[in-house]
Coordinates of C-alpha atoms and ligand atoms in Angstrom, one line a residue:
M1 CA -27.8 -31.2 40.3
A2 CA -25.2 -29.0 42.0
D3 CA -24.9 -25.5 40.6
K4 CA -21.7 -24.9 38.5
P5 CA -19.2 -22.7 40.5
K6 CA -19.5 -19.0 39.3
I7 CA -16.5 -17.7 37.4
N8 CA -15.1 -14.4 38.7
L9 CA -15.3 -12.1 35.7
N10 CA -12.8 -9.6 37.2
R11 CA -9.1 -10.3 37.3
I12 CA -7.0 -10.0 40.5
K13 CA -5.7 -6.4 40.6
M14 CA -1.9 -6.0 40.2
P15 CA -0.4 -4.2 43.2
K16 CA 1.5 -1.1 42.1
Q17 CA 3.4 1.7 43.7
E18 CA 1.2 4.8 44.1
P19 CA 1.6 7.2 41.2
E20 CA 2.9 10.2 43.3
I21 CA 5.6 8.0 44.8
R22 CA 6.7 6.0 41.7
A23 CA 6.9 9.2 39.6
H24 CA 10.0 10.0 41.6
N25 CA 11.9 6.7 41.7
F26 CA 13.1 4.1 39.2
D27 CA 11.8 1.0 41.2
E28 CA 9.4 -1.3 39.4
V29 CA 5.9 0.2 39.1
A30 CA 4.0 -3.1 39.4
T31 CA 5.2 -5.0 42.4
G32 CA 3.8 -8.4 41.4
Y33 CA 1.2 -10.9 42.7
T34 CA 1.6 -12.9 45.9
L35 CA 1.3 -16.7 45.6
E36 CA -2.3 -16.5 46.8
M37 CA -3.2 -13.8 44.3
A38 CA -1.5 -15.8 41.5
K39 CA -3.3 -19.0 42.4
E40 CA -6.7 -17.2 42.6
E41 CA -6.2 -15.6 39.2
A42 CA -5.0 -18.9 37.7
G43 CA -8.2 -20.5 39.2
R44 CA -10.3 -18.3 36.9
C45 CA -9.1 -20.1 33.8
I46 CA -11.8 -22.4 32.4
Q47 CA -9.3 -24.6 30.5
C48 CA -11.0 -24.2 27.1
K49 CA -10.7 -27.0 24.6
K50 CA -10.0 -24.6 21.8
R51 CA -7.0 -23.0 23.4
N52 CA -7.4 -19.6 21.7
C53 CA -4.7 -18.1 24.0
V54 CA -2.0 -20.5 22.7
A55 CA -2.8 -19.6 19.1
G56 CA -2.7 -15.9 20.1
C57 CA 0.8 -16.2 21.5
P58 CA 3.5 -15.7 18.9
V59 CA 5.7 -18.4 20.5
N60 CA 2.7 -20.7 21.4
V61 CA 3.4 -20.9 25.2
N62 CA 1.5 -23.8 26.8
I63 CA -0.8 -21.3 28.5
P64 CA -3.6 -23.5 29.9
E65 CA -1.0 -26.1 31.2
F66 CA 1.2 -23.6 33.0
V67 CA -1.9 -21.8 34.4
M68 CA -3.4 -25.1 35.7
A69 CA -0.1 -26.2 37.3
L70 CA 0.1 -22.8 39.0
R71 CA -3.5 -23.1 40.2
D72 CA -2.7 -26.6 41.6
G73 CA 0.4 -25.3 43.4
D74 CA 2.8 -27.4 41.2
M75 CA 5.3 -24.6 40.7
W76 CA 8.0 -26.6 38.9
G77 CA 5.4 -28.0 36.6
A78 CA 4.3 -24.5 35.8
V79 CA 8.0 -23.5 35.1
D80 CA 8.5 -26.5 32.8
Q81 CA 5.3 -25.8 30.8
L82 CA 6.1 -22.1 30.5
K83 CA 9.8 -22.5 29.6
A84 CA 9.1 -25.3 27.0
N85 CA 8.4 -22.6 24.4
N86 CA 9.7 -19.4 26.0
A87 CA 13.3 -18.9 27.2
L88 CA 12.5 -15.4 28.5
P89 CA 9.3 -15.5 30.5
G90 CA 10.1 -12.9 33.1
I91 CA 10.7 -10.4 30.3
C92 CA 7.6 -11.4 28.3
G93 CA 5.4 -11.4 31.3
R94 CA 6.3 -7.7 31.9
V95 CA 6.5 -6.1 28.4
C96 CA 4.6 -8.2 25.9
P97 CA 1.5 -6.5 24.5
Q98 CA -0.7 -9.4 25.9
E99 CA -3.8 -7.2 25.6
S100 CA -3.5 -7.5 21.8
Q101 CA -2.3 -11.2 21.7
C102 CA -3.0 -14.1 24.1
E103 CA -5.3 -12.1 26.4
F104 CA -7.1 -10.5 23.5
V105 CA -8.4 -13.9 22.4
C106 CA -9.0 -15.4 25.8
T107 CA -12.5 -16.9 26.0
L108 CA -13.2 -15.1 29.3
G109 CA -12.7 -11.8 27.5
K110 CA -16.1 -12.2 25.8
K111 CA -17.9 -11.8 29.1
G112 CA -15.4 -10.1 31.5
A113 CA -11.7 -9.6 32.0
P114 CA -9.4 -12.2 30.3
I115 CA -7.0 -14.2 32.4
A116 CA -4.1 -12.0 33.4
I117 CA -1.7 -14.4 31.4
G118 CA 1.2 -11.9 31.4
R119 CA 1.1 -11.3 35.2
L120 CA 0.9 -15.1 35.8
E121 CA 3.9 -15.7 33.5
R122 CA 5.8 -13.0 35.4
F123 CA 4.9 -14.6 38.7
V124 CA 6.1 -18.1 37.7
A125 CA 9.3 -16.7 36.2
D126 CA 10.1 -14.7 39.3
W127 CA 9.3 -17.7 41.5
E128 CA 11.8 -19.8 39.6
C129 CA 14.4 -17.0 39.8
D130 CA 14.2 -17.1 43.6
Q131 CA 14.8 -20.8 43.9
S132 CA 18.4 -21.9 44.7
D133 CA 17.9 -25.6 43.7
K134 CA 17.1 -25.1 40.0
P135 CA 17.2 -28.3 38.0
K136 CA 19.8 -28.3 35.2
P137 CA 18.2 -27.7 31.7
Q138 CA 18.3 -30.6 29.4
I139 CA 20.7 -30.3 26.5
A140 CA 21.0 -32.7 23.6
P141 CA 24.4 -34.4 22.9
S142 CA 26.9 -32.2 21.0
T143 CA 26.3 -32.2 17.2
G144 CA 29.8 -30.7 16.6
K145 CA 28.3 -27.8 14.6
K146 CA 29.2 -24.2 15.3
V147 CA 26.7 -21.3 15.0
A148 CA 27.5 -17.6 15.5
I149 CA 24.7 -15.3 16.7
V150 CA 25.2 -11.6 16.2
G151 CA 23.3 -9.4 18.7
S152 CA 22.0 -10.4 22.1
G153 CA 18.5 -8.9 22.1
P154 CA 15.5 -11.1 22.4
A155 CA 15.9 -12.5 18.8
G156 CA 19.6 -13.5 19.4
L157 CA 19.0 -14.8 22.9
T158 CA 16.1 -17.0 21.8
T159 CA 17.9 -18.4 18.8
A160 CA 21.0 -19.1 20.9
A161 CA 18.9 -20.8 23.6
D162 CA 17.0 -23.0 21.2
L163 CA 20.1 -24.1 19.2
A164 CA 22.2 -24.7 22.4
K165 CA 19.4 -27.0 23.7
L166 CA 19.6 -29.0 20.5
G167 CA 23.3 -29.6 21.0
H168 CA 24.9 -27.0 18.7
Q169 CA 28.0 -25.0 19.9
I170 CA 26.9 -21.3 20.1
T171 CA 28.9 -18.1 20.2
L172 CA 26.9 -15.0 20.8
F173 CA 28.6 -11.7 19.8
E174 CA 27.3 -8.5 21.3
A175 CA 28.6 -5.0 20.5
L176 CA 27.8 -3.4 23.9
H177 CA 29.4 -4.2 27.3
V178 CA 26.2 -6.0 28.5
A179 CA 23.9 -8.5 26.8
G180 CA 20.2 -8.0 26.4
G181 CA 19.8 -5.4 23.6
V182 CA 16.9 -3.0 24.0
L183 CA 15.8 -4.8 27.1
M184 CA 19.0 -3.4 28.8
Y185 CA 19.6 -0.1 27.0
G186 CA 16.1 1.0 26.1
I187 CA 13.3 -0.2 28.4
P188 CA 13.6 1.5 31.8
E189 CA 14.3 -0.2 35.1
F190 CA 10.8 0.8 36.4
R191 CA 9.2 -1.4 33.7
L192 CA 11.7 -4.1 33.4
P193 CA 14.3 -4.5 36.2
K194 CA 17.8 -5.1 34.7
G195 CA 18.3 -7.9 37.3
I196 CA 15.5 -9.9 35.6
V197 CA 17.1 -9.4 32.2
Q198 CA 20.5 -10.5 33.4
G199 CA 18.9 -13.5 35.2
E200 CA 17.5 -14.6 31.8
V201 CA 20.8 -14.0 30.1
D202 CA 22.4 -16.1 32.8
Y203 CA 19.9 -18.9 32.0
V204 CA 21.0 -18.8 28.3
K205 CA 24.6 -19.0 29.5
T206 CA 23.8 -22.1 31.5
L207 CA 22.8 -23.8 28.3
G208 CA 26.5 -23.5 27.3
V209 CA 26.2 -20.3 25.1
D210 CA 29.5 -18.4 24.9
V211 CA 28.6 -14.7 25.2
R212 CA 31.3 -12.4 23.9
L213 CA 30.7 -8.7 24.8
N214 CA 32.3 -5.6 23.3
S215 CA 32.4 -7.4 19.9
V216 CA 31.1 -5.3 17.1
I217 CA 30.7 -7.6 14.1
G218 CA 31.5 -5.7 10.9
K219 CA 34.4 -4.1 12.7
I220 CA 36.3 -6.9 14.6
D221 CA 35.3 -9.5 12.1
T222 CA 32.9 -9.5 9.1
I223 CA 30.2 -12.1 8.5
D224 CA 32.3 -13.6 5.7
E225 CA 35.3 -13.9 8.1
L226 CA 33.1 -15.6 10.7
L227 CA 32.0 -18.1 8.0
A228 CA 35.6 -18.7 7.0
D229 CA 36.5 -19.2 10.7
S230 CA 34.6 -22.5 10.8
Y231 CA 31.1 -21.3 11.7
D232 CA 28.6 -23.6 10.0
A233 CA 25.7 -21.0 10.2
I234 CA 25.1 -17.4 11.3
F235 CA 22.0 -15.7 12.7
L236 CA 21.8 -11.9 12.5
G237 CA 19.7 -10.3 15.3
T238 CA 21.3 -6.8 15.4
G239 CA 18.0 -5.0 15.9
A240 CA 17.0 -1.5 14.7
G241 CA 19.0 0.9 16.8
L242 CA 19.4 3.8 14.4
P243 CA 17.2 6.7 15.5
M244 CA 15.0 8.7 13.0
F245 CA 14.7 12.5 13.2
L246 CA 12.1 15.0 12.1
G247 CA 14.3 17.0 9.7
L248 CA 12.8 20.3 11.1
P249 CA 14.6 23.6 11.5
G250 CA 16.4 23.9 14.8
E251 CA 16.5 20.2 15.4
N252 CA 20.3 20.2 16.1
L253 CA 20.0 22.7 19.0
N254 CA 21.4 21.6 22.4
G255 CA 18.9 19.9 24.6
I256 CA 17.3 18.0 21.8
Y257 CA 18.0 14.2 22.2
S258 CA 17.0 11.1 20.2
A259 CA 15.0 8.8 22.5
N260 CA 17.9 6.3 21.9
E261 CA 20.5 8.6 23.5
Y262 CA 18.1 9.8 26.2
L263 CA 17.2 6.2 27.3
T264 CA 20.6 4.8 26.9
R265 CA 22.1 7.5 29.1
T266 CA 19.4 7.0 31.7
N267 CA 19.1 3.2 31.7
L268 CA 22.2 1.6 30.5
M269 CA 24.6 4.2 31.7
K270 CA 22.5 4.9 34.9
A271 CA 22.5 8.7 34.6
Y272 CA 19.8 8.7 37.2
L273 CA 22.4 7.6 39.7
F274 CA 24.9 10.4 38.7
P275 CA 27.5 11.1 40.2
E276 CA 27.6 7.5 41.6
Y277 CA 27.7 6.5 37.9
D278 CA 29.7 9.0 35.7
T279 CA 27.2 9.6 32.8
P280 CA 25.4 12.9 33.2
I281 CA 22.1 14.0 31.7
K282 CA 20.6 17.5 31.4
K283 CA 18.6 18.6 34.5
S284 CA 15.3 19.6 32.8
R285 CA 12.3 21.7 33.9
R286 CA 10.0 21.4 30.9
V287 CA 10.4 18.4 28.6
V288 CA 8.6 17.6 25.4
V289 CA 8.7 14.0 24.0
I290 CA 7.6 13.7 20.4
G291 CA 5.9 10.4 19.5
G292 CA 3.2 8.1 20.8
G293 CA 4.8 4.6 21.1
N294 CA 6.3 2.7 24.0
V295 CA 9.6 4.5 23.4
A296 CA 7.9 7.9 23.8
M297 CA 6.1 6.8 27.1
D298 CA 9.4 5.4 28.5
S299 CA 11.2 8.7 27.6
A300 CA 8.5 10.9 29.2
R301 CA 8.3 8.8 32.4
C302 CA 12.1 8.8 32.7
A303 CA 12.1 12.6 32.3
M304 CA 9.6 12.8 35.2
R305 CA 11.7 10.6 37.4
L306 CA 14.8 12.6 36.6
G307 CA 13.1 15.6 38.2
A308 CA 11.3 17.6 35.4
E309 CA 8.4 19.8 36.6
E310 CA 6.3 19.4 33.4
V311 CA 6.6 16.6 30.8
Y312 CA 4.5 16.6 27.6
I313 CA 3.8 14.0 25.0
V314 CA 3.3 15.6 21.6
Y315 CA 1.5 13.2 19.2
R316 CA -0.1 14.1 15.9
R317 CA -3.0 11.7 16.1
S318 CA -5.6 11.2 18.8
R319 CA -5.5 9.0 22.0
E320 CA -7.2 6.2 20.2
E321 CA -4.3 5.8 17.7
L322 CA -1.5 5.9 20.3
P323 CA 0.6 2.9 19.4
A324 CA 2.0 2.4 23.0
R325 CA 0.6 -0.3 25.3
A326 CA -2.7 0.8 26.9
E327 CA -1.4 -0.1 30.3
E328 CA 1.7 2.2 29.9
V329 CA -0.4 5.1 28.6
E330 CA -2.5 4.8 31.7
N331 CA 0.5 4.6 33.9
A332 CA 2.0 7.7 32.2
E333 CA -1.3 9.6 32.7
E334 CA -1.5 8.6 36.4
E335 CA 2.1 9.9 36.9
G336 CA 1.2 13.3 35.5
I337 CA 2.5 13.2 32.0
I338 CA 0.5 15.8 29.9
F339 CA -0.7 14.6 26.5
K340 CA -0.8 17.2 23.8
L341 CA -2.7 15.1 21.2
L342 CA -3.4 16.2 17.6
T343 CA -0.3 18.3 17.7
N344 CA 2.8 18.3 15.5
P345 CA 6.1 20.2 15.8
K346 CA 7.0 22.7 13.1
R347 CA 10.3 24.1 14.3
F348 CA 12.6 24.5 17.3
I349 CA 13.8 27.9 18.6
G350 CA 17.0 28.4 20.6
D351 CA 18.8 31.0 22.7
E352 CA 22.1 32.8 21.8
N353 CA 24.1 29.8 23.3
G354 CA 22.4 27.3 21.0
W355 CA 20.1 25.7 23.6
V356 CA 16.5 25.0 22.8
T357 CA 14.0 27.3 24.5
Q358 CA 10.7 26.9 22.5
M359 CA 9.0 24.6 20.1
E360 CA 6.5 25.9 17.5
C361 CA 3.6 23.4 17.0
L362 CA 0.7 23.0 14.7
E363 CA -2.8 21.7 15.6
M364 CA -3.9 18.7 13.6
E365 CA -7.2 17.1 12.7
L366 CA -7.9 13.5 11.4
G367 CA -8.9 12.9 7.8
E368 CA -9.5 9.6 5.9
P369 CA -7.6 6.4 6.9
D370 CA -4.1 6.1 5.2
D371 CA -2.2 2.9 4.2
S372 CA -1.7 2.0 7.8
G373 CA -5.5 2.0 8.3
R374 CA -5.3 4.8 10.8
R375 CA -6.9 8.2 10.1
R376 CA -4.4 10.6 8.4
P377 CA -3.5 13.6 10.5
I378 CA -4.0 16.9 8.6
V379 CA -2.6 20.3 9.5
K380 CA -5.1 23.0 10.7
E381 CA -3.9 26.0 8.7
G382 CA -2.9 29.0 10.8
S383 CA -3.0 27.0 14.1
E384 CA 0.7 27.6 15.1
F385 CA 1.4 28.0 18.8
L386 CA 4.5 28.0 21.0
I387 CA 5.5 25.7 23.9
D388 CA 8.4 26.7 26.3
V389 CA 10.8 23.8 26.6
D390 CA 14.4 23.2 27.8
T391 CA 14.6 19.6 26.7
V392 CA 13.1 17.7 23.7
V393 CA 13.2 14.0 23.1
V394 CA 12.5 12.7 19.6
A395 CA 10.9 9.3 19.7
L396 CA 9.8 8.7 16.2
G397 CA 11.1 5.2 15.5
T398 CA 14.3 3.6 14.5
T399 CA 15.9 1.7 11.5
P400 CA 18.6 -0.9 11.4
N401 CA 22.2 0.2 11.8
P402 CA 23.8 -0.2 8.3
L403 CA 27.1 -1.7 9.5
I404 CA 26.3 -5.4 9.0
P405 CA 24.5 -4.9 5.6
S406 CA 27.3 -2.6 4.3
T407 CA 30.1 -5.1 5.3
T408 CA 28.3 -8.3 4.1
P409 CA 28.2 -8.8 0.3
G410 CA 25.3 -10.8 -0.9
L411 CA 22.8 -9.7 1.8
D412 CA 19.6 -8.2 0.4
T413 CA 18.2 -5.1 2.0
T414 CA 15.0 -3.0 1.6
R415 CA 14.7 0.7 1.0
K416 CA 14.1 1.1 4.8
G417 CA 17.5 -0.6 5.5
T418 CA 15.9 -3.8 6.9
V419 CA 17.5 -7.2 5.8
V420 CA 15.3 -9.4 3.6
A421 CA 14.7 -12.8 5.1
E422 CA 12.0 -15.5 4.6
E423 CA 9.2 -15.0 7.2
E424 CA 8.9 -18.7 8.0
T425 CA 12.6 -19.6 8.3
G426 CA 14.5 -16.3 8.6
K427 CA 16.7 -17.4 5.7
T428 CA 18.4 -14.6 3.9
V429 CA 19.6 -14.8 0.3
K430 CA 23.1 -15.3 1.5
D431 CA 24.4 -18.8 1.9
K432 CA 24.5 -20.0 5.6
V433 CA 23.0 -16.7 6.9
W434 CA 19.7 -16.3 8.7
A435 CA 18.2 -13.1 10.2
G436 CA 15.3 -12.1 12.4
G437 CA 13.8 -9.6 14.9
D438 CA 13.8 -5.8 14.3
L439 CA 16.6 -6.1 11.8
V440 CA 14.1 -7.8 9.4
T441 CA 10.8 -6.3 10.5
G442 CA 11.9 -2.8 11.6
A443 CA 11.1 -1.7 15.1
A444 CA 8.5 -4.2 16.5
T445 CA 8.0 -6.1 19.7
V446 CA 10.0 -8.4 22.0
I447 CA 7.8 -11.4 21.3
S448 CA 7.9 -10.9 17.5
A449 CA 11.7 -10.9 17.8
M450 CA 11.6 -14.0 19.9
G451 CA 9.1 -15.7 17.5
A452 CA 11.5 -15.0 14.6
G453 CA 14.4 -16.4 16.7
K454 CA 12.5 -19.6 17.3
R455 CA 11.6 -20.1 13.6
A456 CA 15.2 -19.4 12.6
A457 CA 16.6 -21.8 15.2
A458 CA 14.3 -24.6 13.9
A459 CA 15.4 -23.8 10.3
I460 CA 19.1 -23.6 11.2
D461 CA 18.9 -26.9 13.1
A462 CA 17.2 -28.6 10.1
Y463 CA 19.9 -27.3 7.8
L464 CA 22.7 -28.4 10.2
K465 CA 21.2 -31.9 10.4
G466 CA 21.1 -32.1 6.6
Ligands
FAD1 P1 17.6 -5.6 19.9 O1 16.8 -5.7 21.2 O2 17.7 -4.2 19.4 O3 19.0 -6.2 20.1 C1 20.0 -6.1 19.1 C2 21.4 -6.2 19.7 O4 22.3 -6.3 18.7 C3 21.8 -5.1 20.6 O5 22.2 -5.5 21.8 C4 22.9 -4.4 19.8 O6 23.9 -3.8 20.6 C5 23.5 -5.6 19.1 N1 24.2 -5.3 17.9 C6 23.9 -4.3 16.9 N2 24.8 -4.3 15.9 C7 25.7 -5.2 16.3 C8 27.0 -5.6 15.7 N3 27.4 -5.1 14.5 N4 27.7 -6.6 16.3 C9 27.3 -7.1 17.5 N5 26.1 -6.8 18.1 C10 25.4 -5.8 17.5 N6 8.5 -4.3 22.7 C11 7.5 -4.9 23.4 O7 7.1 -6.0 23.1 N7 7.0 -4.3 24.6 C12 7.4 -3.1 25.0 O8 6.9 -2.6 26.0 C13 8.5 -2.4 24.3 N8 9.0 -1.3 24.8 C14 10.1 -0.7 24.2 C15 10.7 0.4 24.7 C16 11.8 1.0 24.1 C17 12.4 2.2 24.7 C18 12.3 0.4 22.9 C19 13.5 1.0 22.2 C20 11.7 -0.7 22.3 C21 10.6 -1.3 23.0 N9 10.0 -2.5 22.5 C22 9.0 -3.1 23.2 C23 10.5 -3.1 21.2 C24 11.5 -4.3 21.5 O9 12.3 -4.0 22.6 C25 12.2 -4.6 20.3 O10 11.3 -4.9 19.3 C26 13.1 -5.9 20.5 O11 14.1 -5.6 21.5 C27 13.8 -6.3 19.2 O12 14.7 -7.3 19.5 P2 16.0 -7.7 18.6 O13 16.6 -8.9 19.3 O14 15.6 -7.8 17.2 O15 16.9 -6.4 18.7
SF4_2 FE1 -7.7 -20.1 30.0 FE2 -8.3 -17.9 28.6 FE3 -6.6 -19.7 27.5 FE4 -9.3 -20.3 27.8 S1 -8.3 -18.8 26.5 S2 -7.5 -21.6 28.3 S3 -9.7 -19.2 29.7 S4 -6.2 -18.5 29.4

């Protein structure tokens, strides 16, 4: 009997810009697989019967099917399988935490490296983007029902795409001058090129979605006014864009930014291209970013690319507890970001002109696990020390902007300002109103926002069809 072909337990390496080069430009860090690399990686998939990967994906992408089509060179087949459940694959392939979702449960992971599902997803999405003869998406006949979607982040875009395909007439209202939410104003170009996001926004528009920019709902119209204006249902996907601060002495000194402002200036307003674009940002020498999530990594890596000599991440727990994606922590380390772990700020010190010059910190140690299951950081008494800084970025998390809840009677909110909605359907307690994404969960992930959008779209469709 012929021997079974051996499975390669190592994944195909992703080509990347060298750290010393990429730390000084905003071009994408990972340059992407070639067709040969993608087919070889796809060829590692053993096409398990149990399909753990599909169950591990919050939107249940047909992973084995799209991987097999790619392996066989059937590119349009791969696109169809991928897009059947995911309207934004170029984005998910780049920023989803695959290592804790589909790839985490991939059977191959038991013996070696799991299939690089995210990288293959990205490859197929980029391949489709480059084709000039894209087939028209299939759209059901018009139902005559009108739905308003508020917010154009991944939750809003997914809900809009799914409902438009089902034949409903969709208007998508976005407060900013571009659509895409955090994908445009938060996540930097070097991780998620803005052309890719706009390509996927354009795809949603080809489904017939009417995208209205510069439209702050709660100001131009309230939710009740939209309902009175003949919309049959409304989906709220306005995210969690309100930054949290530490509440420490000196925090309002000049040179201290919220990560939101720092990243919006840099990414959305293109401060890194100043004066070609007219939004400035402080020229920094020593930058401290406070926090350990993706937002903190993005802020630190932007600061490095904007020309800072030293950039620190200050985080109160240890490396093991860093909530950022492992890949992005490694990228940040390679680029020269200095991690000051088990460290917490105590106060900020400024000069006579009100600019921050130093940050007093405390050393921490880890105690027993807290409610989150992570070990609680405890202050080491008398461990105060100073760090010289000229810029501080506070990346501690965000909560929803209160505009919609405060202008919408009948909407239920939590103590944290999130909107209460059923997990399975996104239905709020207000008649005809659904919600999902960060607005409901608090700051989370792109794919969880998309999953919420998909569930809400199905529930809205069922409601509209009686
Ligand atoms: P958002 O993306 O926040 O979109 C909400 C939209 O609603 C915005 O465009 C906003 O302008 C608009 N809006 C708000 N109020 C109104 C109003 N009144 N009227 C009209 N429009 C309104 N997740 C990952 O999975 N992987 C990552 O690597 C990752 N990195 C991140 C890095 C950064 C810097 C940040 C900030 C977040 C990151 N996230 C990441 C989290 C992820 O981006 C969010 O969880 C996701 O974008 C939430 O989607 P959403 O649609 O709920 O909201
Ligand atoms: Fe392929 Fe891994 Fe999914 Fe199995 S779990 S089908 S090997 S991607």
